[in-house]
Amino acid sequence: MSQTHSDTATPDVELGIPSPLQAFSVAIVGLGYVGLPLALLAARKGHRTLGIDVSEKKIASITGGVSPFYDEAIQKQLAETPLEASTDFTRLKDAEVIVVCVPTPVHENHLPDLEPLRSACAYIAPNLRKQALVVIESTVNPGVCDTGVIPTLEQHSGMQAGEDFMVSHCPERVNPGDERWNVENINRVAGSLTSDGLEKTLLFYRSIVTGEVRPMGSLKEAEAVKIVENTFRDVNIAFVNELALSFEKLGIDVVNVIEAAATKPFAFMPHFPSCGAGGHCIPVDPYYLIEEGRRNGFEHELLSLARRINNTMPHHTVRLLEEALFVRGKTIDGARIALLGLAYKSDIDDMRESPSHTIIAEIERRGGAVVAHDPYVLREGYAQSLEEALSGADAVVIATAHRAFRALTPEDFARHNISIVIDGKNCLDKQQFLASTMTYRGIGR
Ligand code: SAJ
């Protein structure tokens, strides 16, 4: 649906004349990787949009036209489309549509931590206007909207969901760093407590999204879609990680095998082994379904096993390091290790659940000293340059496939008398390193 339309033209889908945008007053609660792109999109599409966040620092950054996290596209949009943003939840009183995009992490014991979502709902509820639509985009397991969100909104508003206000779930599908798929063109799914809530949700999302917006039969169905998407990915990553562990012993390059299997034009979706699966989605979402299953008397054995396999990969990476050092008469104890990459995936600055954290802890537990460097995470405590990290190191572990690391050659390490590289993301030119005097270990190759 375009932003402008001819006042005289009557909307006619067959002729492709867009129907006039029904401009809503929209509030996006939570201005992170999910909420900020969505707020900018809604504003760009002509809705009266307000961004809300609890962080004064984040609001100051956004109202100053600076993205609070690294994202070139977001930075450009912020510069072009200033976004009204505030920490004042009372301003929600004007909002017809309130979209909640707060994190849904897990506790140390992997149990879902719904506190950010609960507190957001508690802040929203007293400011809910009659007939407002509340959309939860945060990833949750089936049942959270019915048993957590709605009771919290009702308790703190004194109103009744489905009667006085509407509740829907439209799970986020943001893919940080993806240059092709973005918040505007990614297909969406939406479920709602009531049919009028679903209708309004579809109207809003179809006014900003160019992809399909698929209606689901219930809140639970919509919640299940996102969990299934990410659990599917976690299981497939575990599959190739187990192959990697096996093929290392068989002397087979698992990456070559996976790439060859992917030449089959149907019924195969390639995933690749690595030092671990990080991020705020893949290593988190399966636990939501595992726990919900347990609460309802079902044990997700496959999902639990996949999590266990993926959680071993950082430790396996350290074992490869230990073996490589041993071959050269060294041990991790007393060694200085350069760890390249802190972000959970390439060319972004997000470190959440990054396998790097586990690798660092494991090396230090074994008496090694780690100097970490990430060009997207130039914080105090980390090497500010690659050279600083490599200087004096006994070995290198690559934990993120940043563009800058993929181009590294044996000479880049030999210059620092480094003779061991553990390629945790299989992102280096393996043959070049095997042809050198260095000890090269990849994951599964
Ligand atoms: N990873 C592997 N092997 C793979 C793919 C990923 O080890 O074959 C690792 C990555 O290195 C990273 C972690 O898994 O540490 C997660 O990677 P990811 O590519 O899945 O990136 P995310 O966490 O940003 O996942 C998002 C998800 N999108 C949403 O939740 C909306 C996920 O559903 C997408 O499938 C994924 O992006 C994507 O396809 O890029």
Tab-separated table of C-alpha atoms and ligand atoms in Angstrom:
chain	number	residue	atom	x	y	z
A	1	MET	CA	0.000	0.000	0.000
A	2	SER	CA	1.603	3.273	-1.016
A	3	GLN	CA	1.993	6.280	1.219
A	4	THR	CA	0.107	8.591	-1.074
A	5	HIS	CA	-3.108	8.004	-2.974
A	6	SER	CA	-5.319	9.933	-5.299
A	7	ASP	CA	-8.275	11.382	-3.396
A	8	THR	CA	-10.487	10.929	-6.455
A	9	ALA	CA	-9.479	7.368	-7.251
A	10	THR	CA	-11.747	4.746	-5.825
A	11	PRO	CA	-9.716	1.885	-4.401
A	12	ASP	CA	-9.800	-1.010	-6.801
A	13	VAL	CA	-7.635	-3.996	-6.055
A	14	GLU	CA	-8.125	-5.450	-9.573
A	15	LEU	CA	-6.831	-2.251	-11.152
A	16	GLY	CA	-4.085	-2.146	-8.567
A	17	ILE	CA	-5.263	1.204	-7.220
A	18	PRO	CA	-4.132	1.103	-3.591
A	19	SER	CA	-6.795	1.636	-0.989
A	20	PRO	CA	-6.181	4.801	1.047
A	21	LEU	CA	-3.971	4.259	4.030
A	22	GLN	CA	-5.950	4.205	7.257
A	23	ALA	CA	-3.432	6.098	9.352
A	24	PHE	CA	-3.347	4.849	12.914
A	25	SER	CA	-1.754	6.425	15.948
A	26	VAL	CA	0.850	3.767	16.634
A	27	ALA	CA	3.162	3.259	19.582
A	28	ILE	CA	6.092	0.828	19.452
A	29	VAL	CA	7.216	-0.243	22.924
A	30	GLY	CA	10.842	-1.446	22.964
A	31	LEU	CA	13.210	0.228	20.485
A	32	GLY	CA	15.819	-2.447	19.906
A	33	TYR	CA	16.701	-4.542	16.845
A	34	VAL	CA	13.008	-5.343	16.391
A	35	GLY	CA	11.108	-2.265	17.563
A	36	LEU	CA	13.202	0.497	16.049
A	37	PRO	CA	13.046	-0.758	12.432
A	38	LEU	CA	9.303	-1.324	12.878
A	39	ALA	CA	8.733	2.195	14.260
A	40	LEU	CA	10.674	3.742	11.380
A	41	LEU	CA	8.693	1.662	8.881
A	42	ALA	CA	5.308	2.610	10.392
A	43	ALA	CA	6.275	6.290	10.354
A	44	ARG	CA	7.542	6.035	6.795
A	45	LYS	CA	4.258	4.453	5.717
A	46	GLY	CA	2.266	7.390	7.099
A	47	HIS	CA	1.161	6.264	10.560
A	48	ARG	CA	1.459	8.705	13.451
A	49	THR	CA	4.220	6.814	15.234
A	50	LEU	CA	5.699	7.147	18.691
A	51	GLY	CA	8.599	5.081	19.972
A	52	ILE	CA	8.592	4.178	23.667
A	53	ASP	CA	11.469	2.695	25.654
A	54	VAL	CA	12.495	2.583	29.312
A	55	SER	CA	16.075	3.561	28.451
A	56	GLU	CA	16.715	7.333	28.679
A	57	LYS	CA	20.043	6.739	26.913
A	58	LYS	CA	18.414	4.940	24.018
A	59	ILE	CA	15.702	7.609	23.664
A	60	ALA	CA	18.302	10.381	23.714
A	61	SER	CA	20.269	8.600	21.008
A	62	ILE	CA	17.211	8.067	18.802
A	63	THR	CA	15.837	11.596	19.191
A	64	GLY	CA	19.354	12.784	18.381
A	65	GLY	CA	19.150	10.861	15.098
A	66	VAL	CA	21.725	8.240	16.127
A	67	SER	CA	20.965	4.529	16.095
A	68	PRO	CA	21.584	3.004	19.558
A	69	PHE	CA	23.097	-0.058	17.884
A	70	TYR	CA	25.188	-0.726	14.792
A	71	ASP	CA	22.965	-0.917	11.714
A	72	GLU	CA	23.797	1.158	8.652
A	73	ALA	CA	20.264	0.961	7.218
A	74	ILE	CA	18.692	2.058	10.522
A	75	GLN	CA	21.173	4.912	10.850
A	76	LYS	CA	20.294	6.130	7.359
A	77	GLN	CA	16.540	5.919	8.025
A	78	LEU	CA	16.879	7.732	11.349
A	79	ALA	CA	18.721	10.528	9.611
A	80	GLU	CA	15.967	10.750	6.966
A	81	THR	CA	12.896	10.133	9.162
A	82	PRO	CA	13.289	11.586	12.657
A	83	LEU	CA	11.336	9.378	15.051
A	84	GLU	CA	9.368	10.782	17.968
A	85	ALA	CA	10.492	8.772	20.994
A	86	SER	CA	9.933	8.974	24.727
A	87	THR	CA	10.214	7.116	28.022
A	88	ASP	CA	6.797	8.442	29.047
A	89	PHE	CA	4.308	5.557	28.980
A	90	THR	CA	1.390	7.918	29.668
A	91	ARG	CA	1.700	9.036	26.079
A	92	LEU	CA	0.267	5.644	25.120
A	93	LYS	CA	-3.183	7.056	25.949
A	94	ASP	CA	-3.396	8.338	22.363
A	95	ALA	CA	-2.336	5.104	20.705
A	96	GLU	CA	-4.826	3.024	18.723
A	97	VAL	CA	-2.194	0.343	18.049
A	98	ILE	CA	0.499	-0.565	20.585
A	99	VAL	CA	3.178	-3.006	19.433
A	100	VAL	CA	5.365	-4.637	22.101
A	101	CYS	CA	8.901	-5.510	20.977
A	102	VAL	CA	10.745	-6.247	24.214
A	103	PRO	CA	13.272	-9.061	24.725
A	104	THR	CA	12.206	-12.499	25.915
A	105	PRO	CA	15.506	-14.024	27.101
A	106	VAL	CA	16.106	-17.091	29.241
A	107	HIS	CA	17.518	-17.394	32.748
A	108	GLU	CA	20.847	-19.144	33.423
A	109	ASN	CA	18.865	-22.378	33.864
A	110	HIS	CA	17.388	-21.818	30.415
A	111	LEU	CA	13.905	-21.232	31.809
A	112	PRO	CA	12.050	-18.434	29.968
A	113	ASP	CA	12.449	-14.992	31.498
A	114	LEU	CA	9.162	-13.237	30.782
A	115	GLU	CA	9.839	-10.348	33.183
A	116	PRO	CA	10.644	-7.764	30.475
A	117	LEU	CA	7.360	-8.648	28.725
A	118	ARG	CA	5.354	-8.681	31.951
A	119	SER	CA	6.692	-5.308	33.080
A	120	ALA	CA	6.087	-3.767	29.651
A	121	CYS	CA	2.461	-4.907	29.838
A	122	ALA	CA	2.179	-3.553	33.385
A	123	TYR	CA	3.436	-0.148	32.193
A	124	ILE	CA	1.138	-0.169	29.140
A	125	ALA	CA	-2.075	-1.278	30.852
A	126	PRO	CA	-2.879	1.857	32.908
A	127	ASN	CA	-2.526	3.915	29.728
A	128	LEU	CA	-4.634	1.724	27.454
A	129	ARG	CA	-7.376	3.596	25.621
A	130	LYS	CA	-10.715	1.924	24.858
A	131	GLN	CA	-10.636	-0.357	21.833
A	132	ALA	CA	-6.868	-0.086	21.545
A	133	LEU	CA	-5.083	-2.997	19.879
A	134	VAL	CA	-2.066	-4.469	21.697
A	135	VAL	CA	0.203	-6.569	19.472
A	136	ILE	CA	2.950	-8.702	21.009
A	137	GLU	CA	5.893	-9.178	18.603
A	138	SER	CA	8.252	-10.637	21.199
A	139	THR	CA	8.921	-14.325	20.679
A	140	VAL	CA	7.022	-16.378	23.251
A	141	ASN	CA	5.949	-19.970	23.609
A	142	PRO	CA	2.349	-20.958	22.883
A	143	GLY	CA	0.137	-19.863	25.753
A	144	VAL	CA	2.049	-16.813	27.003
A	145	CYS	CA	-0.385	-14.305	25.483
A	146	ASP	CA	-3.390	-16.108	26.983
A	147	THR	CA	-1.916	-16.854	30.399
A	148	GLY	CA	0.583	-14.021	30.891
A	149	VAL	CA	-0.019	-10.989	28.703
A	150	ILE	CA	-3.815	-10.778	28.868
A	151	PRO	CA	-4.144	-11.221	32.659
A	152	THR	CA	-1.432	-8.576	33.230
A	153	LEU	CA	-3.108	-6.097	30.876
A	154	GLU	CA	-6.531	-6.715	32.460
A	155	GLN	CA	-5.201	-6.518	36.035
A	156	HIS	CA	-3.458	-3.181	35.522
A	157	SER	CA	-6.101	-1.575	33.302
A	158	GLY	CA	-9.322	-2.710	34.961
A	159	MET	CA	-10.557	-3.470	31.456
A	160	GLN	CA	-11.452	-6.762	29.779
A	161	ALA	CA	-9.474	-8.106	26.865
A	162	GLY	CA	-11.597	-8.844	23.810
A	163	GLU	CA	-14.254	-6.410	25.009
A	164	ASP	CA	-12.482	-3.178	25.982
A	165	PHE	CA	-9.228	-3.743	24.116
A	166	MET	CA	-7.809	-6.233	21.617
A	167	VAL	CA	-4.757	-8.485	21.867
A	168	SER	CA	-2.850	-10.044	18.970
A	169	HIS	CA	0.457	-11.782	18.387
A	170	CYS	CA	2.551	-11.066	15.307
A	171	PRO	CA	5.940	-12.672	15.979
A	172	GLU	CA	8.971	-10.641	14.910
A	173	ARG	CA	11.069	-11.937	12.044
A	174	VAL	CA	13.901	-9.437	12.055
A	175	ASN	CA	17.158	-10.830	10.736
A	176	PRO	CA	19.989	-8.547	11.863
A	177	GLY	CA	22.592	-7.877	9.198
A	178	ASP	CA	20.475	-9.325	6.397
A	179	GLU	CA	20.727	-7.041	3.352
A	180	ARG	CA	17.873	-8.750	1.486
A	181	TRP	CA	15.131	-9.470	4.018
A	182	ASN	CA	13.930	-6.622	6.200
A	183	VAL	CA	10.995	-5.590	8.335
A	184	GLU	CA	9.110	-4.322	5.267
A	185	ASN	CA	9.376	-7.296	2.912
A	186	ILE	CA	9.437	-10.294	5.262
A	187	ASN	CA	6.165	-12.251	5.305
A	188	ARG	CA	4.374	-12.233	8.659
A	189	VAL	CA	1.792	-14.269	10.557
A	190	ALA	CA	-0.755	-12.885	13.023
A	191	GLY	CA	-3.214	-14.375	15.476
A	192	SER	CA	-5.651	-12.619	17.769
A	193	LEU	CA	-7.960	-13.123	20.745
A	194	THR	CA	-10.955	-11.927	18.718
A	195	SER	CA	-11.978	-11.605	15.080
A	196	ASP	CA	-12.145	-7.812	15.246
A	197	GLY	CA	-8.669	-7.828	16.775
A	198	LEU	CA	-7.415	-9.982	13.914
A	199	GLU	CA	-9.065	-7.710	11.346
A	200	LYS	CA	-7.425	-4.601	12.803
A	201	THR	CA	-4.057	-6.380	13.081
A	202	LEU	CA	-4.172	-7.453	9.437
A	203	LEU	CA	-5.216	-3.925	8.411
A	204	PHE	CA	-2.262	-2.404	10.248
A	205	TYR	CA	0.426	-4.868	9.141
A	206	ARG	CA	-0.814	-4.999	5.555
A	207	SER	CA	-0.448	-1.204	5.486
A	208	ILE	CA	3.275	-1.422	6.275
A	209	VAL	CA	4.454	-4.863	5.094
A	210	THR	CA	4.837	-5.696	1.402
A	211	GLY	CA	5.035	-9.426	2.082
A	212	GLU	CA	2.188	-11.780	2.953
A	213	VAL	CA	0.472	-11.263	6.315
A	214	ARG	CA	-1.091	-14.630	7.070
A	215	PRO	CA	-3.985	-14.804	9.562
A	216	MET	CA	-3.729	-17.637	12.095
A	217	GLY	CA	-6.555	-19.345	13.954
A	218	SER	CA	-5.536	-18.224	17.418
A	219	LEU	CA	-2.933	-16.482	19.544
A	220	LYS	CA	-1.400	-19.874	20.326
A	221	GLU	CA	-1.049	-20.813	16.668
A	222	ALA	CA	0.757	-17.543	15.941
A	223	GLU	CA	3.029	-18.047	18.966
A	224	ALA	CA	3.832	-21.569	17.786
A	225	VAL	CA	4.885	-20.462	14.272
A	226	LYS	CA	7.886	-18.428	15.412
A	227	ILE	CA	9.028	-20.999	17.955
A	228	VAL	CA	8.818	-23.687	15.261
A	229	GLU	CA	10.829	-21.577	12.793
A	230	ASN	CA	13.716	-21.117	15.179
A	231	THR	CA	13.561	-24.577	16.699
A	232	PHE	CA	13.714	-26.011	13.174
A	233	ARG	CA	16.919	-24.041	12.664
A	234	ASP	CA	18.436	-25.103	15.988
A	235	VAL	CA	17.792	-28.797	15.221
A	236	ASN	CA	19.342	-28.446	11.773
A	237	ILE	CA	22.382	-26.698	13.215
A	238	ALA	CA	22.707	-29.502	15.768
A	239	PHE	CA	22.469	-32.040	12.936
A	240	VAL	CA	25.480	-30.576	11.113
A	241	ASN	CA	27.372	-30.028	14.352
A	242	GLU	CA	27.015	-33.726	15.186
A	243	LEU	CA	28.155	-34.578	11.660
A	244	ALA	CA	31.173	-32.298	12.220
A	245	LEU	CA	32.151	-34.140	15.405
A	246	SER	CA	31.828	-37.469	13.620
A	247	PHE	CA	33.519	-36.473	10.362
A	248	GLU	CA	36.547	-35.056	12.203
A	249	LYS	CA	37.208	-38.622	13.313
A	250	LEU	CA	36.476	-39.994	9.837
A	251	GLY	CA	38.780	-37.457	8.154
A	252	ILE	CA	35.924	-36.094	6.029
A	253	ASP	CA	35.430	-32.367	5.341
A	254	VAL	CA	31.823	-31.900	6.428
A	255	VAL	CA	31.552	-28.480	4.758
A	256	ASN	CA	32.387	-29.980	1.363
A	257	VAL	CA	29.824	-32.708	1.980
A	258	ILE	CA	27.059	-30.273	3.012
A	259	GLU	CA	27.754	-27.987	0.061
A	260	ALA	CA	27.648	-31.009	-2.239
A	261	ALA	CA	24.394	-32.247	-0.676
A	262	ALA	CA	22.969	-28.775	-1.317
A	263	THR	CA	23.407	-29.307	-5.064
A	264	LYS	CA	20.306	-31.445	-4.766
A	265	PRO	CA	17.699	-28.885	-5.856
A	266	PHE	CA	15.012	-30.140	-3.510
A	267	ALA	CA	14.474	-31.503	-0.011
A	268	PHE	CA	17.781	-30.294	1.419
A	269	MET	CA	18.430	-27.045	3.293
A	270	PRO	CA	22.136	-26.482	4.103
A	271	HIS	CA	23.247	-25.504	7.576
A	272	PHE	CA	26.860	-25.361	8.684
A	273	PRO	CA	28.791	-26.418	11.796
A	274	SER	CA	30.516	-23.846	13.937
A	275	CYS	CA	31.914	-23.073	17.387
A	276	GLY	CA	28.361	-22.513	18.584
A	277	ALA	CA	24.887	-21.107	17.911
A	278	GLY	CA	24.404	-17.737	19.589
A	279	GLY	CA	21.967	-14.866	19.434
A	280	HIS	CA	18.705	-13.902	21.040
A	281	CYS	CA	16.651	-16.378	18.986
A	282	ILE	CA	18.142	-19.731	18.071
A	283	PRO	CA	19.687	-20.819	21.389
A	284	VAL	CA	16.791	-19.335	23.353
A	285	ASP	CA	13.503	-20.099	21.652
A	286	PRO	CA	13.689	-23.925	21.829
A	287	TYR	CA	13.811	-23.735	25.639
A	288	TYR	CA	10.469	-21.954	25.579
A	289	LEU	CA	8.855	-24.862	23.785
A	290	ILE	CA	10.737	-27.476	25.829
A	291	GLU	CA	9.525	-25.912	29.081
A	292	GLU	CA	5.952	-25.438	27.860
A	293	GLY	CA	5.924	-29.064	26.719
A	294	ARG	CA	7.143	-30.194	30.146
A	295	ARG	CA	4.449	-28.121	31.846
A	296	ASN	CA	1.928	-30.042	29.763
A	297	GLY	CA	3.438	-33.487	30.279
A	298	PHE	CA	5.466	-33.780	27.080
A	299	GLU	CA	9.256	-34.183	26.839
A	300	HIS	CA	10.763	-32.667	23.699
A	301	GLU	CA	13.650	-35.130	23.502
A	302	LEU	CA	14.876	-34.070	20.043
A	303	LEU	CA	14.825	-30.356	20.882
A	304	SER	CA	16.632	-30.960	24.186
A	305	LEU	CA	19.274	-33.113	22.505
A	306	ALA	CA	19.804	-30.471	19.809
A	307	ARG	CA	20.383	-27.852	22.496
A	308	ARG	CA	22.875	-30.139	24.243
A	309	ILE	CA	24.797	-30.756	21.017
A	310	ASN	CA	24.935	-27.068	20.114
A	311	ASN	CA	25.989	-26.156	23.652
A	312	THR	CA	28.986	-28.518	23.381
A	313	MET	CA	30.457	-26.762	20.342
A	314	PRO	CA	32.280	-23.961	22.220
A	315	HIS	CA	33.882	-26.636	24.450
A	316	HIS	CA	34.780	-28.706	21.386
A	317	THR	CA	36.463	-25.630	19.923
A	318	VAL	CA	38.620	-25.282	23.034
A	319	ARG	CA	39.498	-28.989	22.814
A	320	LEU	CA	40.716	-28.429	19.244
A	321	LEU	CA	42.845	-25.560	20.564
A	322	GLU	CA	44.265	-27.736	23.347
A	323	GLU	CA	45.179	-30.524	20.888
A	324	ALA	CA	46.806	-28.062	18.478
A	325	LEU	CA	48.881	-26.515	21.274
A	326	PHE	CA	49.850	-29.987	22.540
A	327	VAL	CA	51.253	-30.939	19.132
A	328	ARG	CA	53.598	-27.985	19.486
A	329	GLY	CA	54.543	-28.871	23.056
A	330	LYS	CA	52.322	-26.235	24.620
A	331	THR	CA	49.278	-26.214	26.881
A	332	ILE	CA	46.428	-23.775	27.321
A	333	ASP	CA	47.668	-23.162	30.842
A	334	GLY	CA	49.968	-20.157	30.538
A	335	ALA	CA	49.173	-19.603	26.850
A	336	ARG	CA	48.001	-16.265	25.408
A	337	ILE	CA	45.084	-16.782	23.016
A	338	ALA	CA	43.778	-14.208	20.544
A	339	LEU	CA	40.000	-14.594	20.233
A	340	LEU	CA	38.672	-12.944	17.086
A	341	GLY	CA	34.942	-12.207	17.189
A	342	LEU	CA	32.573	-11.490	20.067
A	343	ALA	CA	29.316	-10.937	18.164
A	344	TYR	CA	27.078	-13.979	17.723
A	345	LYS	CA	27.090	-13.690	13.949
A	346	SER	CA	29.003	-11.888	11.238
A	347	ASP	CA	29.094	-8.140	10.669
A	348	ILE	CA	26.849	-7.076	13.553
A	349	ASP	CA	27.625	-5.916	17.113
A	350	ASP	CA	25.186	-8.114	19.067
A	351	MET	CA	26.940	-10.359	21.603
A	352	ARG	CA	23.880	-11.961	23.169
A	353	GLU	CA	24.386	-15.681	23.899
A	354	SER	CA	27.514	-15.551	21.751
A	355	PRO	CA	29.607	-18.761	21.915
A	356	SER	CA	32.622	-16.457	22.362
A	357	HIS	CA	31.641	-15.934	25.993
A	358	THR	CA	31.814	-19.698	26.667
A	359	ILE	CA	35.072	-20.100	24.742
A	360	ILE	CA	36.720	-17.292	26.730
A	361	ALA	CA	35.500	-18.709	30.049
A	362	GLU	CA	36.681	-22.211	29.157
A	363	ILE	CA	40.160	-21.041	28.101
A	364	GLU	CA	40.517	-18.969	31.258
A	365	ARG	CA	39.272	-21.884	33.386
A	366	ARG	CA	42.153	-23.909	31.939
A	367	GLY	CA	44.676	-21.229	32.823
A	368	GLY	CA	44.923	-19.464	29.477
A	369	ALA	CA	44.877	-15.694	28.951
A	370	VAL	CA	42.491	-14.413	26.267
A	371	VAL	CA	42.828	-11.170	24.305
A	372	ALA	CA	39.565	-10.656	22.426
A	373	HIS	CA	39.008	-8.367	19.459
A	374	ASP	CA	35.847	-7.582	17.507
A	375	PRO	CA	35.738	-4.640	15.073
A	376	TYR	CA	32.057	-4.115	15.937
A	377	VAL	CA	32.573	-4.286	19.700
A	378	LEU	CA	35.374	-1.818	20.495
A	379	ARG	CA	34.662	-1.614	24.196
A	380	GLU	CA	37.118	-1.221	27.047
A	381	GLY	CA	38.610	-4.532	28.060
A	382	TYR	CA	38.893	-5.804	24.510
A	383	ALA	CA	41.779	-5.284	22.059
A	384	GLN	CA	41.004	-2.230	19.975
A	385	SER	CA	42.724	-3.619	16.886
A	386	LEU	CA	43.536	-6.935	15.260
A	387	GLU	CA	47.252	-6.244	15.611
A	388	GLU	CA	46.870	-5.632	19.331
A	389	ALA	CA	45.072	-8.954	19.733
A	390	LEU	CA	47.588	-10.926	17.657
A	391	SER	CA	50.688	-9.381	19.218
A	392	GLY	CA	52.342	-11.973	21.464
A	393	ALA	CA	49.604	-14.570	20.995
A	394	ASP	CA	50.409	-18.302	20.970
A	395	ALA	CA	47.280	-19.188	19.011
A	396	VAL	CA	44.178	-17.671	17.408
A	397	VAL	CA	40.552	-18.752	17.711
A	398	ILE	CA	38.115	-17.235	15.193
A	399	ALA	CA	34.656	-17.187	16.771
A	400	THR	CA	32.747	-14.851	14.404
A	401	ALA	CA	32.920	-14.812	10.605
A	402	HIS	CA	33.241	-11.036	10.301
A	403	ARG	CA	34.153	-9.847	6.825
A	404	ALA	CA	37.502	-8.534	8.119
A	405	PHE	CA	38.467	-11.983	9.431
A	406	ARG	CA	37.437	-13.971	6.363
A	407	ALA	CA	40.254	-12.347	4.375
A	408	LEU	CA	43.024	-13.258	6.834
A	409	THR	CA	45.960	-15.248	5.400
A	410	PRO	CA	48.724	-17.341	7.020
A	411	GLU	CA	51.070	-14.358	6.593
A	412	ASP	CA	48.796	-12.214	8.795
A	413	PHE	CA	49.482	-14.645	11.627
A	414	ALA	CA	53.068	-15.644	10.765
A	415	ARG	CA	53.984	-11.959	11.109
A	416	HIS	CA	53.255	-12.386	14.810
A	417	ASN	CA	54.949	-15.814	15.023
A	418	ILE	CA	51.515	-17.391	15.502
A	419	SER	CA	51.455	-20.978	14.228
A	420	ILE	CA	48.010	-22.180	15.361
A	421	VAL	CA	44.585	-21.064	14.128
A	422	ILE	CA	41.279	-22.596	15.183
A	423	ASP	CA	38.702	-21.535	12.625
A	424	GLY	CA	35.509	-21.682	14.700
A	425	LYS	CA	33.353	-20.456	11.812
A	426	ASN	CA	35.123	-22.301	8.979
A	427	CYS	CA	35.494	-18.892	7.364
A	428	LEU	CA	39.177	-19.010	6.307
A	429	ASP	CA	40.646	-20.401	3.098
A	430	LYS	CA	41.407	-23.865	4.455
A	431	GLN	CA	43.631	-25.011	1.574
A	432	GLN	CA	45.801	-21.892	1.896
A	433	PHE	CA	46.362	-22.630	5.584
A	434	LEU	CA	46.960	-26.355	5.042
A	435	ALA	CA	49.625	-25.414	2.459
A	436	SER	CA	51.362	-23.241	5.056
A	437	THR	CA	53.433	-24.336	8.048
A	438	MET	CA	50.581	-23.415	10.382
A	439	THR	CA	48.410	-25.805	12.368
A	440	TYR	CA	44.875	-25.217	11.087
A	441	ARG	CA	41.752	-26.744	12.637
A	442	GLY	CA	38.239	-26.067	11.387
A	443	ILE	CA	34.984	-27.366	12.817
A	444	GLY	CA	34.328	-30.647	11.080
A	445	ARG	CA	36.989	-30.081	8.461
B	1	SAJ	N1	24.604	-20.783	12.945
B	1	SAJ	C1	25.320	-21.953	12.763
B	1	SAJ	N2	25.089	-22.691	11.648
B	1	SAJ	C2	24.155	-22.318	10.715
B	1	SAJ	C3	23.435	-21.124	10.923
B	1	SAJ	C4	23.666	-20.368	12.040
B	1	SAJ	O1	26.162	-22.322	13.588
B	1	SAJ	O2	24.011	-23.014	9.706
B	1	SAJ	C5	24.844	-19.997	14.151
B	1	SAJ	C6	25.265	-18.564	13.850
B	1	SAJ	O3	26.669	-18.477	13.738
B	1	SAJ	C7	24.746	-17.824	15.079
B	1	SAJ	C8	23.491	-18.590	15.458
B	1	SAJ	O4	23.613	-19.888	14.842
B	1	SAJ	O5	25.670	-17.877	16.137
B	1	SAJ	C9	22.211	-17.927	15.006
B	1	SAJ	O6	22.415	-17.614	13.658
B	1	SAJ	P1	21.166	-17.188	12.715
B	1	SAJ	O7	21.687	-17.052	11.325
B	1	SAJ	O8	20.040	-18.085	12.957
B	1	SAJ	O9	20.875	-15.706	13.185
B	1	SAJ	P2	19.750	-15.144	14.143
B	1	SAJ	O10	19.877	-15.629	15.515
B	1	SAJ	O11	19.755	-13.680	13.907
B	1	SAJ	O12	18.437	-15.798	13.574
B	1	SAJ	C10	17.572	-15.040	12.807
B	1	SAJ	C11	16.243	-15.672	13.082
B	1	SAJ	N3	15.239	-14.765	12.640
B	1	SAJ	C12	14.237	-14.499	13.484
B	1	SAJ	O13	14.136	-15.010	14.572
B	1	SAJ	C13	13.237	-13.530	13.008
B	1	SAJ	C14	16.098	-17.006	12.381
B	1	SAJ	O14	14.714	-17.379	12.387
B	1	SAJ	C15	16.545	-16.925	10.963
B	1	SAJ	O15	16.473	-18.229	10.400
B	1	SAJ	C16	17.972	-16.452	10.921
B	1	SAJ	O16	17.979	-15.112	11.460
B	1	SAJ	C17	18.497	-16.429	9.496
B	1	SAJ	O17	17.996	-17.230	8.686
B	1	SAJ	O18	19.433	-15.677	9.261
